[in-house]
Short mmCIF file of C-alpha atoms in Angstrom, two decimals:
data_model
loop_
_atom_site.label_atom_id
_atom_site.label_comp_id
_atom_site.label_asym_id
_atom_site.label_seq_id
_atom_site.Cartn_x
_atom_site.Cartn_y
_atom_site.Cartn_z
CA MET A 1 154.72 117.89 138.84
CA ASP A 2 158.43 118.59 138.73
CA SER A 3 159.55 114.43 138.67
CA LEU A 4 157.40 114.14 136.17
CA ALA A 5 159.71 116.25 133.55
CA ALA A 6 161.94 113.82 133.58
CA LEU A 7 160.27 110.90 132.26
CA TRP A 8 160.28 110.50 128.39
CA PRO A 9 161.86 113.77 126.92
CA ARG A 10 161.13 115.11 124.12
CA SER A 11 164.16 115.11 121.39
CA SER A 12 164.49 118.73 120.15
CA GLY A 13 165.29 117.69 116.51
CA THR A 14 166.13 119.66 114.08
CA SER A 15 164.83 122.85 112.85
CA SER A 16 162.62 121.07 110.28
CA SER A 17 161.29 118.69 112.33
CA THR A 18 160.99 120.12 116.03
CA CYS A 19 157.86 120.03 117.43
CA LYS A 20 156.09 122.88 118.44
CA LEU A 21 154.73 120.99 121.63
CA PRO A 22 156.27 122.26 124.73
CA THR A 23 158.99 120.56 126.32
CA PRO A 24 157.81 118.18 128.53
CA LEU A 25 154.22 118.31 128.41
CA VAL A 26 153.65 119.41 131.60
CA PRO A 27 150.23 121.27 132.72
CA ILE A 28 151.38 125.49 131.92
CA PRO A 29 149.93 127.80 134.63
CA THR A 30 147.17 129.97 133.09
CA GLU A 31 144.58 132.62 134.58
CA PRO A 32 141.90 131.13 136.81
CA ILE A 33 138.34 130.87 135.36
CA ALA A 34 136.75 129.54 138.80
CA GLY A 35 137.81 131.26 142.17
CA SER A 36 141.34 130.39 142.47
CA LYS A 37 141.26 127.20 140.03
CA ASP A 38 142.48 127.86 136.71
CA PHE A 39 141.37 125.49 133.44
CA TYR A 40 143.87 122.67 134.05
CA HIS A 41 142.48 122.48 138.13
CA VAL A 42 138.96 123.06 136.71
CA ASN A 43 139.27 120.22 134.23
CA ILE A 44 140.10 117.54 136.49
CA ILE A 45 137.49 118.33 139.07
CA VAL A 46 135.10 118.31 136.29
CA SER A 47 136.14 115.19 134.55
CA GLY A 48 137.08 113.68 137.50
CA ALA A 49 133.10 113.75 138.64
CA LEU A 50 132.27 112.79 135.25
CA ALA A 51 134.17 109.36 135.24
CA ILE A 52 133.13 108.54 138.50
CA PHE A 53 129.42 108.91 137.43
CA SER A 54 130.07 107.09 133.66
CA THR A 55 132.43 104.44 135.66
CA LEU A 56 129.81 103.56 139.05
CA VAL A 57 126.45 103.72 136.26
CA VAL A 58 128.17 100.85 133.84
CA SER A 59 129.52 98.80 136.75
CA ALA A 60 126.21 98.61 137.98
CA LEU A 61 124.66 97.32 134.62
CA ILE A 62 127.89 95.00 134.51
CA PHE A 63 127.04 94.06 138.56
CA ARG A 64 123.29 92.80 136.41
CA HIS A 65 124.91 90.64 134.14
CA MET A 66 127.03 89.18 136.83
CA THR A 67 124.13 87.97 138.59
CA ASN A 68 121.72 87.18 136.36
CA MET A 69 123.81 85.48 133.53
CA SER A 70 121.47 83.20 131.93
CA ARG A 71 123.11 82.87 128.48
CA PRO A 72 127.07 83.07 130.06
CA ARG A 73 128.31 83.09 126.51
CA GLU A 74 126.36 86.01 125.14
CA GLN A 75 126.56 88.03 128.70
CA LEU A 76 130.23 87.67 128.35
CA TYR A 77 130.31 89.68 125.50
CA ILE A 78 128.11 92.46 126.66
CA ILE A 79 130.01 92.69 129.88
CA ARG A 80 133.95 92.81 127.57
CA ILE A 81 131.82 95.69 125.84
CA CYS A 82 130.52 97.41 128.39
CA LEU A 83 134.12 97.75 129.97
CA LEU A 84 135.21 99.77 127.64
CA LEU A 85 133.13 103.07 128.87
CA PRO A 86 135.56 102.90 132.35
CA ILE A 87 138.36 102.51 130.68
CA PHE A 88 137.83 105.21 128.56
CA ALA A 89 137.58 107.20 131.66
CA VAL A 90 140.15 106.50 133.57
CA VAL A 91 142.41 106.96 131.12
CA LEU A 92 141.08 110.27 129.95
CA TRP A 93 141.19 111.61 133.30
CA VAL A 94 144.92 110.41 134.12
CA GLY A 95 145.73 112.25 130.85
CA ILE A 96 143.95 115.05 131.86
CA TYR A 97 146.08 115.40 135.32
CA ILE A 98 149.14 114.05 133.98
CA PRO A 99 149.46 115.60 130.40
CA GLN A 100 152.83 113.96 130.00
CA THR A 101 151.09 110.46 129.97
CA TYR A 102 148.64 111.04 127.01
CA VAL A 103 150.12 110.08 124.45
CA TYR A 104 151.00 106.28 126.47
CA LEU A 105 147.51 106.25 127.52
CA ASN A 106 145.75 107.16 124.89
CA SER A 107 147.75 103.95 122.86
CA VAL A 108 145.37 101.85 125.84
CA ILE A 109 141.94 103.10 124.04
CA VAL A 110 143.87 102.30 120.84
CA ILE A 111 144.68 98.76 121.99
CA CYS A 112 141.17 98.08 123.48
CA GLU A 113 138.80 99.88 121.15
CA PRO A 114 139.70 96.55 118.00
CA VAL A 115 139.04 94.50 120.89
CA THR A 116 135.59 95.43 122.18
CA LEU A 117 134.27 96.03 118.46
CA THR A 118 135.60 92.38 117.40
CA CYS A 119 133.24 91.32 120.85
CA PHE A 120 130.48 92.92 119.22
CA TYR A 121 131.04 91.47 116.21
CA LEU A 122 131.57 87.75 118.03
CA PHE A 123 127.83 88.60 120.38
CA ILE A 124 126.14 89.13 116.95
CA CYS A 125 127.57 85.66 115.47
CA GLU A 126 126.99 84.02 119.35
CA THR A 127 122.95 85.50 118.96
CA LEU A 128 122.53 84.14 115.15
CA ALA A 129 123.84 80.75 116.31
CA ALA A 130 122.24 80.09 119.29
CA PRO A 131 119.22 82.81 118.83
CA VAL A 132 116.30 83.34 121.66
CA SER A 133 113.67 81.01 121.38
CA THR A 134 110.14 83.42 120.52
CA SER A 135 107.40 80.53 121.91
CA PRO A 136 106.26 80.93 125.88
CA GLU A 137 107.65 77.54 126.75
CA PRO A 138 110.83 77.03 128.50
CA GLU A 139 113.99 76.37 126.02
CA SER A 140 115.43 73.15 126.79
CA SER A 141 118.68 73.45 129.30
CA THR A 142 120.08 70.51 128.03
CA ALA A 143 121.00 71.17 124.21
CA PRO A 144 124.44 70.96 123.66
CA PRO A 145 126.16 75.23 122.84
CA PRO A 146 126.95 75.21 118.85
CA SER A 147 130.73 74.92 118.53
CA ARG A 148 133.18 77.74 117.43
CA ARG A 149 133.45 77.14 113.88
CA SER A 150 129.26 77.58 113.83
CA VAL A 151 129.50 80.63 115.98
CA PHE A 152 131.88 82.61 113.68
CA LEU A 153 129.92 81.13 110.28
CA SER A 154 126.64 81.50 111.69
CA PRO A 155 126.15 85.13 109.79
CA LEU A 156 126.78 83.10 106.31
CA VAL A 157 124.61 80.07 107.56
CA THR A 158 121.72 82.81 108.01
CA ARG A 159 121.96 84.60 105.05
CA ALA A 160 122.41 81.84 103.23
CA ARG A 161 119.39 79.89 104.27
CA GLN A 162 117.22 83.59 103.63
CA LEU A 163 118.67 83.42 99.73
CA ASP A 164 118.02 79.22 99.84
CA VAL A 165 121.55 79.22 98.30
CA THR A 166 124.82 77.21 100.02
CA LEU A 167 127.16 78.70 102.07
CA THR A 168 129.36 79.16 99.10
CA ASP A 169 127.57 80.83 96.79
CA LYS A 170 129.60 84.14 95.19
CA ARG A 171 126.40 86.17 96.54
CA VAL A 172 126.83 86.02 100.15
CA PHE A 173 129.94 84.11 100.22
CA ASN A 174 132.16 87.01 99.12
CA LEU A 175 130.73 89.38 100.79
CA PHE A 176 131.05 87.52 104.29
CA ARG A 177 134.84 86.71 103.68
CA ARG A 178 134.70 90.86 103.13
CA SER A 179 133.42 91.20 106.43
CA TRP A 180 135.05 88.70 108.56
CA ILE A 181 138.67 90.12 107.18
CA GLY A 182 137.51 93.79 107.28
CA VAL A 183 136.75 92.51 111.55
CA ALA A 184 139.89 90.51 111.66
CA GLN A 185 142.15 93.19 110.41
CA ASN A 186 141.51 96.02 113.03
CA ILE A 187 143.17 94.50 115.94
CA PRO A 188 146.82 93.79 114.37
CA VAL A 189 146.58 97.19 112.35
CA SER A 190 145.58 99.14 116.07
CA TRP A 191 147.88 97.07 117.98
CA ALA A 192 150.77 97.85 115.62
CA VAL A 193 149.19 101.99 115.93
CA ALA A 194 149.74 101.86 119.07
CA ILE A 195 152.83 100.33 119.86
CA ALA A 196 153.90 102.76 117.20
CA ALA A 197 152.89 106.00 119.10
CA ILE A 198 154.66 105.03 122.19
CA ILE A 199 157.96 104.33 120.72
CA THR A 200 157.75 107.70 118.52
CA GLU A 201 156.74 109.63 120.99
CA SER A 202 159.19 108.08 123.67
CA LYS A 203 162.18 108.97 120.47
CA GLY A 204 160.35 112.44 120.14
CA VAL A 205 159.38 111.85 116.58
CA TYR A 206 155.56 111.72 117.22
CA CYS A 207 154.30 115.10 118.02
CA LEU A 208 150.19 115.44 118.52
CA THR A 209 150.15 118.85 116.44
CA ALA A 210 152.41 118.13 113.58
CA HIS A 211 150.83 116.70 110.38
CA ASP A 212 154.35 116.31 108.58
CA ALA A 213 157.11 113.80 107.15
CA HIS A 214 159.43 114.48 109.92
CA HIS A 215 156.28 113.28 112.45
CA ALA A 216 154.52 109.60 113.45
CA HIS A 217 151.42 111.18 114.20
CA ILE A 218 149.74 111.96 111.17
CA PHE A 219 150.51 108.22 109.37
CA LEU A 220 149.64 106.60 112.05
CA ILE A 221 146.07 108.69 113.13
CA VAL A 222 145.07 107.89 109.17
CA PHE A 223 146.15 104.21 109.63
CA LYS A 224 143.97 104.27 112.78
CA THR A 225 140.81 105.57 111.44
CA VAL A 226 141.22 103.78 108.14
CA SER A 227 141.16 100.37 110.18
CA THR A 228 138.19 101.24 112.78
CA PHE A 229 136.13 102.74 110.15
CA SER A 230 136.84 99.14 107.81
CA ALA A 231 135.59 97.44 110.79
CA LEU A 232 132.73 99.49 111.51
CA LEU A 233 131.06 98.92 108.26
CA ALA A 234 132.33 95.11 108.53
CA VAL A 235 130.11 95.07 111.62
CA LEU A 236 127.25 97.02 109.55
CA ARG A 237 127.40 94.65 106.28
CA THR A 238 127.11 91.80 108.58
CA THR A 239 124.08 92.61 110.62
CA LEU A 240 121.87 94.34 108.16
CA PRO A 241 120.82 91.84 106.16
CA VAL A 242 119.96 89.36 109.24
CA ARG A 243 118.79 91.91 111.65
CA GLY A 244 114.98 89.89 111.45
CA GLU A 245 117.03 87.32 112.79
CA ILE A 246 118.23 89.36 116.24
CA GLU A 247 114.93 91.40 116.76
CA LYS A 248 114.51 90.15 120.21
CA HIS A 249 118.23 90.59 121.00
CA ARG A 250 117.60 94.60 120.49
CA ALA A 251 120.57 94.30 117.88
CA MET A 252 119.94 97.29 116.17
CA THR A 253 119.83 99.34 119.59
CA LYS A 254 122.87 97.95 120.52
CA LEU A 255 124.70 98.32 117.09
CA TRP A 256 124.02 101.81 117.23
CA ALA A 257 124.98 102.27 120.64
CA PHE A 258 128.76 100.69 120.29
CA LYS A 259 129.03 101.91 116.55
CA ALA A 260 128.15 105.64 118.17
CA LEU A 261 130.55 105.43 120.63
CA ILE A 262 133.59 104.20 118.53
CA PHE A 263 132.68 106.17 115.70
CA LEU A 264 132.56 109.98 117.70
CA GLN A 265 136.48 108.51 119.90
CA VAL A 266 137.76 108.38 116.25
CA ALA A 267 136.15 111.14 114.28
CA GLN A 268 136.97 113.30 117.29
CA GLU A 269 140.61 111.99 117.76
CA PHE A 270 140.68 112.94 113.73
CA ILE A 271 139.03 116.30 113.77
CA PHE A 272 141.17 117.61 117.05
CA SER A 273 144.31 116.67 115.40
CA ILE A 274 143.30 118.57 112.23
CA ILE A 275 142.65 121.64 114.58
CA ASN A 276 145.72 121.54 116.89
CA SER A 277 147.62 121.41 113.76
CA LYS A 278 145.87 124.04 112.07
CA ALA A 279 143.95 126.42 114.88
CA PRO A 280 145.60 130.33 114.97
CA LYS A 281 147.85 130.82 118.03
CA SER A 282 144.91 133.01 119.68
CA LEU A 283 143.31 130.22 120.28
CA THR A 284 145.52 127.60 120.94
CA GLU A 285 147.52 129.71 123.68
CA SER A 286 144.94 132.40 125.60
CA LYS A 287 145.11 133.65 128.77
CA THR A 288 142.75 130.92 130.65
CA VAL A 289 143.76 128.06 128.22
CA SER A 290 147.08 126.64 127.33
CA GLN A 291 148.45 125.06 124.58
CA VAL A 292 148.55 121.26 126.74
CA ASP A 293 144.82 122.64 127.85
CA PHE A 294 143.55 122.45 124.49
CA ILE A 295 145.45 119.42 122.86
CA THR A 296 144.66 117.28 125.91
CA GLY A 297 142.58 118.88 128.31
CA ILE A 298 139.47 119.75 126.22
CA PRO A 299 139.28 116.84 123.67
CA SER A 300 139.10 114.56 127.12
CA LEU A 301 136.59 116.19 128.69
CA VAL A 302 134.14 115.94 125.67
CA VAL A 303 134.85 112.22 125.68
CA GLU A 304 134.16 112.60 129.46
CA VAL A 305 130.97 114.05 128.84
CA GLU A 306 129.49 111.82 126.00
CA LEU A 307 130.66 108.73 128.34
CA VAL A 308 127.90 109.95 130.95
CA ILE A 309 125.48 110.22 128.03
CA PHE A 310 126.51 106.02 126.74
CA SER A 311 126.78 104.56 130.09
CA LEU A 312 122.66 105.83 130.82
CA PHE A 313 122.07 104.48 127.46
CA PHE A 314 123.74 101.51 127.76
CA HIS A 315 121.40 100.41 130.63
CA TYR A 316 118.77 100.13 127.27
CA ALA A 317 120.72 99.10 124.96
CA TYR A 318 122.35 96.41 126.56
CA SER A 319 119.75 95.41 129.15
CA VAL A 320 119.62 92.55 131.11
CA SER A 321 115.53 92.11 131.34
CA MET A 322 115.73 89.50 128.59
CA TYR A 323 117.85 87.21 130.52
CA GLN A 324 116.30 87.25 133.27
CA LEU A 325 114.60 83.94 134.14
CA SER A 326 110.76 83.38 134.49
CA ASP A 327 109.19 81.08 137.09
CA GLU A 328 108.11 78.93 134.54
CA GLN A 329 111.87 78.81 133.24
CA LYS A 330 113.36 78.26 137.14
CA ARG A 331 110.55 75.05 137.40
CA ALA A 332 111.89 73.52 134.65
CA GLY A 333 115.13 73.10 135.46
CA GLU A 334 117.38 76.60 134.25
CA HIS A 335 119.07 77.99 136.00
CA TYR A 336 121.82 81.74 136.41
CA VAL A 337 125.85 80.79 135.55
CA ASN A 338 127.36 81.33 138.95
CA TYR A 339 131.24 81.39 137.75
CA GLY A 340 132.11 83.43 141.24
CA TRP A 341 135.81 84.37 141.00
CA ARG A 342 137.10 81.74 137.38
CA LEU A 343 133.93 85.36 136.18
CA ILE A 344 137.22 87.44 136.25
CA TYR A 345 139.49 85.09 133.73
CA LYS A 346 136.21 84.24 131.98
CA VAL A 347 135.63 87.93 131.08
CA PHE A 348 139.44 88.53 130.12
CA ASP A 349 139.78 85.34 128.28
CA ILE A 350 139.81 86.58 124.45
CA ARG A 351 140.90 83.91 122.61
CA ASP A 352 137.92 83.91 120.38
CA ALA A 353 139.08 87.16 119.21
CA PHE A 354 142.41 85.85 118.04
CA ASN A 355 140.66 82.51 116.88
CA LEU A 356 138.48 84.69 114.43
CA ILE A 357 142.14 86.40 113.12
CA ARG A 358 144.01 83.56 112.89
CA LEU A 359 141.00 81.72 110.69
CA ALA A 360 140.95 84.95 108.04
CA PRO A 361 143.16 83.61 105.87
CA ARG A 362 141.59 80.38 105.27
CA VAL A 363 137.60 80.94 105.36
CA ARG A 364 137.33 79.48 102.59
CA ARG A 365 138.61 76.21 103.63
CA GLU A 366 136.46 76.20 107.00
CA VAL A 367 133.56 77.14 105.05
CA VAL A 368 133.44 74.05 102.96
CA LYS A 369 134.12 72.14 105.79
CA HIS A 370 131.18 73.52 107.65
CA GLU A 371 128.77 72.48 104.79
CA VAL A 372 130.09 69.14 104.58
CA GLU A 373 129.03 69.35 107.80
CA LEU A 374 125.03 70.72 107.51
CA LEU A 375 124.97 68.03 105.01
CA SER A 376 125.71 65.15 106.49
CA GLN A 377 123.57 66.12 109.25
CA GLU A 378 120.33 66.54 106.99
CA THR A 379 121.71 63.59 105.17
CA SER A 380 121.41 61.71 108.73
CA VAL A 381 117.72 63.14 109.60
CA SER A 382 116.64 62.24 106.55
CA GLU A 383 117.96 58.67 106.37
CA LEU A 384 116.22 58.47 110.01
CA ALA A 385 112.93 60.05 108.86
CA GLN A 386 112.92 57.74 106.25
CA GLY A 387 113.29 55.01 108.76
CA ARG A 388 110.51 55.99 110.41
CA LEU A 389 108.23 56.29 107.40
CA GLY A 390 108.97 53.23 106.64
CA SER A 391 108.91 51.46 109.79
CA SER A 392 105.45 53.38 109.85
CA SER A 393 104.27 52.22 106.64
CA THR A 394 105.17 48.50 107.13
CA GLN A 395 103.33 48.59 110.76
CA ASP A 396 100.06 50.07 109.14
CA SER A 397 100.26 47.80 106.00
CA THR A 398 101.05 44.69 108.86
CA GLU A 399 97.57 46.00 110.58
CA ARG A 400 96.08 46.24 107.43
CA LYS A 401 96.44 42.98 106.42
CA SER A 402 95.31 42.06 109.88
CA ILE A 403 92.08 42.92 109.69
CA GLN A 404 91.32 42.01 106.09
CA GLU A 405 92.43 38.48 107.28
CA GLN A 406 89.66 39.28 110.08
CA LEU A 407 86.81 40.11 107.68
CA THR A 408 87.56 37.12 105.49
CA GLU A 409 87.51 34.42 108.32
CA THR A 410 84.41 36.15 109.39
CA SER A 411 82.88 36.76 105.85
CA ALA A 412 83.55 32.53 105.98
CA GLN A 413 81.85 32.08 109.20
CA GLU A 414 78.55 33.79 108.24
CA LYS A 415 78.49 31.38 105.39
#
């Protein structure tokens, strides 16, 4: 640990802006709580065991989706969502083991959270754009996948169809635009917070326990909390009105499972930051728990326990059962997609998330384009139907005329 003390030294600052945390942030020896081991070493063992368990449980779920990939565009989003749990588990455990890296590693979580949240929003859009058939007949495997614009705008199209209004109607468009922007802002804001946390920590002006104007911690926590909750509300506003359309996907179960994970992590970080700055010294620096343990170890241990619960619940919320093909579907020609080694690239290809951000300033333009496309498709279908109807009417008229001529001829012969 002594070699780590030389890394990223925290500047002392003036008396009014000095951080009260130990410099450097390394483990502080305390009295043993289990045999010869103090809280720091016990926490490493317990948190490590919890991290291994939750990682293995989620890895099993990811493997099942990889080997039963019948709807790859949806299941790739599920895999990305599930990957957040092992990232949490490993990063938090390393932060416990090497406290001096806690702020830097926590920035990794801050970077991954909004990407996963955006992937969940896109998962809802994907299920709306290509819903699972409720009929017992096998689905056609030759149907082309929906375009990216169709996927992005599927919540708006679904809601407009429910209310029987146009896509640009204020009752549906304004809410959709706010939701889109609410989700899109999360990645830029959170990534800016993560980068700022790394820079300010390296310069000695971050300070996990400080809530004053001399340190960046309180400002960055507020920005991150507001941004994340805004994105969560946007996803909720998008999902609730159309929940009946995606009931077969257990969309609400998936939503609450994911929302609870993000909500707890963000809320606990905010609460612990307040406790760390307001708690009396007798609580944060006892004989068995050091200040470093209280600030970095205990919050991480709480999250590790929660990750075990969520890893088990994810097997129900993100179950692979609905993606497993029946014998009838296999006989109809449907099959599982096998990407091989390309799956690694596919999982980490998050260009859709960045496209969602890129298109946010011109949502109305994209909606108008899509509405024109839908109208042209409806016109083409209507003209085709009318053509078939006209052809059928002409054929019927010809048949009626032919029958009438035969009756006339028969009558003449009788006479």
